[in-house]
C-alpha cells in the first residue's frame, strides 16, 4: 500500500504539475526518495526481514507527509491525505493509543506547517486551515478505535484457538486448568487469575491460583475454608461482574445502586464487593461464574492492581471462553474416570486370576 501510494503520488504530480507551485524540484526529489523508501520496505517484506520496526514505521510516514505538505503549499497541499495512511498503519498494527498519538501529532504538525510555509502572495484559506485539523482528528480517532477493535478481535480468536489446543485429555484436568488460568492471566495482563470451586463433598472448597510470580501454581488445587470461599462465592451464580476500583471524588455523584464502577451484572451489594477486594488484595477485578458437571460450581476471578483495568466487553468474552472450555474439561474428567475404572477392573481381574 505504501509503494502504491508513493508511486501514484509521483505519477499524478508529473501528469498535473499545477500543485505544487513552488519548490517543484525539491518536491520531485522528496517523492522519489519516498518511493525508494517504500520499495525498500516492500523488498524487505518479501524476504521476510524487518527493515524498520513496526512501532517506528508510522512516525516515519508522518514525517514524509509533513515534508511533502511543507514543500507543496501548506494548507492547500494535495498531500494532506498522506497523514491518514500513517494513522491507519499505527492503528491497525499497534492499537488505539499509538493511532491516537499519531493523529494528535499529525494534526499539530499540519497546523504548524500550514502556518509557517503558506505562500505570502497567495491568501491563506482560513476555512481549510481550521477545518482540516478537525477533520484529521475526528477520522483519526475513528481509525484508532477501529484498529484497536480489529486487534482485540484477532487476539480473542487466537486465545480461543489456544484454549482448544490446551484442552488435551492426555494432560489431565489439573494441567489443563492450570494452563488455561495462566493463559487468561497473560491475555488480560492481570496480576492474578483465581478459580474457586465447590468440591463434590459438601462444605469442601478448592482454589487454584496463577499469579505473576508463580504461573505454575494453578496446576495444584488448594483446600480453603468456608470463611475464605464465602466472599468469593457470594455473588449471583448467573451474573458476571466488573469492579473498576474505588470511585474518585469527581465520580461520587453517580448512582450507587450497583457496586461502585460496576461494568456488568447486578445483584451484588457493596459489602460483597468490598469483602472480595480484601480477600484478593486487588484494586479492580473481573469475575464470571463457572458451572461444572453435577452440582459443582464456582467463580473465576481476574485481578489487577490498577483501577479501570477491565472493560465491560471482557466480561462477555470470559463467559464465552468458559462456555467453550467447560464441556472440554468435563470430557477430560470423564476420560480420566473411565481410565481409572478400567485400571481398577484390570487389577481385580489380575488378583482373581
XYZ file of C-alpha atoms in Angstrom:
353
model
C 0.000 0.000 0.000
C 2.838 2.387 0.813
C 4.543 1.628 -2.500
C 1.312 2.153 -4.452
C 0.686 5.434 -2.618
C 4.193 6.786 -3.300
C 4.254 5.782 -6.964
C 0.752 7.156 -7.561
C 1.640 10.488 -5.928
C 4.756 10.816 -8.090
C 2.836 9.939 -11.264
C -0.083 12.276 -10.521
C 2.274 15.142 -9.691
C 4.080 14.584 -13.010
C 0.835 14.448 -15.014
C -0.718 17.502 -13.322
C 2.114 19.728 -12.037
C -0.137 22.658 -11.017
C 0.391 21.748 -7.368
C 2.984 22.340 -6.013
C 3.601 25.815 -7.374
C 6.990 26.290 -5.704
C 9.840 24.035 -4.648
C 8.879 21.814 -7.589
C 12.323 20.266 -7.868
C 12.530 19.528 -4.136
C 9.048 18.010 -4.270
C 10.056 15.609 -7.055
C 13.213 14.645 -5.174
C 11.258 14.035 -1.979
C 8.665 11.924 -3.768
C 11.443 9.938 -5.444
C 13.125 9.289 -2.101
C 9.798 8.280 -0.552
C 9.236 5.894 -3.476
C 12.694 4.373 -2.928
C 11.994 4.046 0.799
C 8.667 2.326 0.108
C 10.284 -0.041 -2.382
C 12.991 -0.937 0.146
C 10.382 -1.786 2.785
C 8.392 -3.855 0.293
C 11.507 -5.753 -0.848
C 12.498 -6.448 2.763
C 9.000 -7.731 3.500
C 9.207 -10.082 0.525
C 12.384 -11.555 2.063
C 10.693 -11.860 5.481
C 13.030 -9.321 7.037
C 12.221 -6.206 9.068
C 13.950 -3.088 7.756
C 12.048 -0.677 10.042
C 10.451 -1.646 13.387
C 6.626 -1.631 13.209
C 6.434 0.898 16.039
C 8.621 3.374 14.104
C 7.160 3.000 10.598
C 4.026 5.187 11.168
C 6.129 8.039 12.530
C 8.420 7.911 9.503
C 5.393 8.010 7.194
C 4.071 11.016 9.136
C 7.422 12.778 8.739
C 7.383 12.173 4.965
C 3.842 13.594 4.836
C 4.845 16.702 6.793
C 7.819 17.393 4.486
C 5.685 16.985 1.354
C 2.990 19.299 2.749
C 5.585 21.919 3.599
C 7.035 21.781 0.078
C 3.677 21.906 -1.691
C 1.879 24.889 -0.202
C 0.852 24.026 3.339
C -2.894 24.409 3.852
C -3.873 23.702 0.244
C -1.478 20.782 -0.215
C -2.724 17.748 -2.091
C -0.581 15.547 0.165
C -2.776 16.190 3.205
C -4.365 12.739 2.880
C -0.961 11.085 3.388
C -1.482 11.579 7.122
C -4.384 9.127 7.053
C -2.111 6.368 5.791
C 0.249 6.882 8.751
C -2.717 6.832 11.139
C -4.071 3.615 9.612
C -0.678 1.896 9.874
C -0.342 2.891 13.532
C -3.927 1.963 14.429
C -4.098 -1.442 12.770
C -0.643 -2.576 13.874
C -0.186 -1.006 17.327
C -3.704 -0.236 18.536
C -5.702 2.706 19.799
C -3.044 4.536 21.820
C -0.482 4.531 19.020
C -3.075 5.583 16.446
C -4.323 8.401 18.661
C -0.809 9.732 19.265
C -0.059 9.766 15.535
C -3.388 11.560 14.985
C -2.612 14.273 17.537
C 0.944 14.873 16.308
C -0.235 14.881 12.680
C -2.873 17.500 13.422
C -0.418 19.743 15.276
C 2.211 19.276 12.564
C -0.227 20.164 9.794
C -1.338 23.331 11.587
C 2.240 24.448 12.259
C 3.466 23.682 8.739
C 0.451 25.340 7.129
C 1.058 28.487 9.157
C 4.827 28.549 8.533
C 5.011 27.541 4.864
C 1.947 29.250 3.437
C 2.881 31.322 0.323
C 2.970 35.025 1.090
C 1.495 36.070 -2.277
C -1.468 33.694 -2.007
C -4.133 34.440 0.622
C -4.404 31.639 3.156
C -7.617 29.657 3.081
C -8.790 30.074 6.666
C -11.628 27.546 6.238
C -9.271 24.741 5.251
C -6.719 25.823 7.858
C -9.312 25.384 10.608
C -11.345 22.514 9.194
C -8.620 20.124 8.081
C -7.077 19.580 11.548
C -10.543 18.930 12.996
C -11.287 16.571 10.108
C -7.983 14.824 10.777
C -8.703 14.484 14.498
C -12.188 13.026 14.027
C -11.309 10.496 11.329
C -8.032 9.664 13.076
C -9.877 8.873 16.291
C -12.290 6.604 14.416
C -9.411 4.813 12.672
C -7.636 4.303 16.004
C -10.827 2.881 17.538
C -11.428 0.554 14.580
C -7.799 -0.573 14.614
C -7.961 -1.395 18.328
C -11.199 -3.335 17.801
C -9.641 -5.328 14.985
C -6.561 -6.156 17.060
C -8.710 -7.213 20.027
C -10.845 -9.489 17.845
C -7.763 -11.186 16.426
C -6.262 -11.646 19.898
C -9.510 -13.121 21.195
C -9.776 -15.536 18.280
C -6.182 -16.582 18.928
C -6.983 -17.179 22.597
C -9.999 -19.343 21.749
C -7.795 -21.355 19.391
C -5.111 -21.744 22.059
C -7.704 -22.870 24.603
C -8.782 -25.620 22.213
C -5.205 -26.846 21.825
C -4.554 -26.685 25.572
C -7.534 -28.932 26.298
C -5.854 -32.285 25.684
C -7.138 -35.384 27.556
C -3.572 -36.668 27.883
C -2.639 -33.711 30.111
C -5.392 -34.283 32.659
C -7.703 -31.814 34.333
C -5.098 -30.262 36.641
C -2.623 -29.390 33.904
C -5.374 -28.204 31.548
C -6.938 -25.923 34.158
C -3.542 -24.565 35.187
C -2.574 -23.766 31.611
C -5.965 -22.151 30.986
C -5.764 -19.884 34.045
C -2.229 -18.766 33.218
C -3.208 -18.102 29.599
C -6.142 -15.954 30.721
C -3.961 -14.051 33.194
C -1.401 -13.315 30.493
C -4.063 -12.348 27.931
C -5.667 -9.744 30.197
C -2.318 -8.654 31.699
C -3.802 -9.369 35.117
C -1.958 -9.707 38.382
C -3.682 -12.951 39.341
C -6.217 -15.451 37.972
C -8.158 -17.364 40.631
C -10.652 -20.218 40.261
C -12.781 -21.105 43.303
C -14.984 -24.215 43.062
C -17.138 -26.268 45.385
C -15.925 -29.818 45.895
C -18.020 -32.948 45.481
C -18.090 -33.299 49.261
C -20.410 -30.805 50.974
C -18.609 -27.975 52.712
C -15.347 -28.512 50.815
C -13.901 -25.783 48.565
C -10.982 -25.762 46.158
C -8.880 -22.836 44.948
C -6.490 -22.612 42.001
C -4.336 -19.538 41.567
C -1.992 -18.398 38.797
C -0.196 -15.162 39.571
C 2.552 -13.119 38.013
C 5.276 -14.660 40.172
C 4.003 -18.259 40.185
C 2.406 -19.129 36.824
C 2.545 -22.865 37.542
C 0.624 -22.567 40.809
C -2.769 -23.097 39.178
C -1.915 -26.717 38.381
C -2.355 -27.601 42.056
C -5.675 -27.186 43.829
C -5.670 -25.958 47.424
C -8.318 -26.667 50.033
C -9.701 -23.470 51.538
C -12.061 -22.804 54.400
C -15.643 -21.654 54.111
C -14.656 -18.276 55.588
C -12.343 -17.620 52.641
C -14.579 -19.134 49.970
C -17.741 -17.434 51.242
C -16.999 -13.901 49.965
C -15.686 -15.234 46.647
C -18.834 -17.292 46.031
C -21.340 -14.784 47.434
C -22.119 -13.153 44.086
C -25.103 -14.303 41.984
C -24.362 -17.580 40.242
C -25.677 -16.400 36.868
C -24.007 -12.983 36.579
C -20.582 -11.680 35.705
C -19.220 -8.553 37.336
C -16.503 -5.990 36.713
C -15.296 -3.858 39.606
C -13.191 -0.947 38.404
C -11.977 0.294 41.766
C -12.940 2.877 44.339
C -14.503 5.923 42.658
C -12.638 9.197 42.677
C -14.161 12.233 44.329
C -15.469 13.518 40.990
C -17.174 10.178 40.319
C -19.180 10.025 43.549
C -22.135 11.878 42.057
C -23.037 8.778 40.036
C -25.775 6.375 41.110
C -24.770 3.815 43.764
C -27.437 1.126 43.428
C -24.859 -1.185 41.835
C -21.355 -1.628 43.282
C -19.049 1.327 42.556
C -17.841 1.260 38.952
C -19.674 -1.984 38.196
C -19.442 -2.569 34.488
C -21.548 -5.683 34.080
C -24.042 -7.582 36.155
C -26.204 -6.563 39.087
C -27.427 -8.120 42.277
C -24.198 -7.725 44.263
C -24.004 -5.437 47.271
C -21.224 -3.009 48.018
C -20.330 -5.090 51.097
C -19.807 -8.218 48.955
C -17.533 -6.342 46.578
C -15.538 -4.824 49.461
C -15.002 -8.255 51.032
C -13.819 -9.650 47.693
C -11.283 -6.862 47.220
C -9.948 -7.536 50.718
C -9.625 -11.300 50.139
C -7.993 -10.878 46.723
C -5.969 -7.742 47.625
C -6.968 -6.184 44.308
C -7.734 -2.661 43.150
C -10.042 -3.945 40.396
C -11.286 -7.342 39.296
C -13.357 -9.234 36.766
C -15.377 -12.303 37.680
C -17.609 -14.796 35.885
C -19.467 -17.917 37.101
C -18.476 -21.418 36.057
C -20.739 -24.476 36.232
C -19.245 -27.960 36.116
C -20.815 -31.400 35.917
C -23.140 -32.302 38.741
C -23.795 -29.793 41.477
C -20.304 -28.281 41.421
C -19.993 -24.610 40.623
C -17.562 -21.801 41.189
C -16.257 -18.451 40.035
C -13.310 -17.265 38.022
C -11.541 -14.050 39.104
C -9.033 -11.892 37.253
C -7.462 -9.213 39.432
C -5.320 -6.159 38.853
C -3.548 -3.597 40.997
C -4.691 -0.808 38.658
C -8.084 0.880 38.512
C -10.229 0.599 35.380
C -8.112 -2.272 34.107
C -11.030 -4.269 32.665
C -13.677 -3.377 30.101
C -17.347 -4.499 30.106
C -16.769 -6.451 26.889
C -14.143 -8.528 28.753
C -16.892 -9.950 30.968
C -18.838 -11.218 27.971
C -15.694 -12.651 26.408
C -14.760 -14.515 29.611
C -18.241 -16.062 29.637
C -17.699 -17.154 26.033
C -14.321 -18.713 26.887
C -15.816 -20.613 29.828
C -18.750 -21.851 27.735
C -16.198 -23.119 25.242
C -13.932 -24.696 27.858
C -16.273 -26.312 30.397
C -17.534 -29.101 28.073
C -13.941 -29.979 27.208
C -12.981 -30.121 30.892
C -15.961 -32.338 31.614
C -14.912 -34.683 28.805
C -11.383 -34.844 30.231
C -12.808 -35.687 33.665
C -14.958 -38.396 32.072
C -11.939 -39.878 30.253
C -9.913 -39.848 33.496
C -12.705 -41.559 35.393
C -13.120 -44.223 32.703
C -9.354 -44.828 32.679
C -9.291 -45.225 36.481
C -12.266 -47.583 36.413
C -10.650 -49.637 33.639
C -7.385 -49.822 35.612
C -9.269 -50.876 38.768
C -11.155 -53.537 36.834
C -7.891 -54.850 35.399
C -6.331 -55.013 38.875
C -9.312 -57.020 40.178
C -9.020 -59.398 37.257
C -5.322 -59.951 37.907
C -5.932 -60.501 41.638
C -8.698 -63.038 40.932
C -6.630 -64.852 38.273
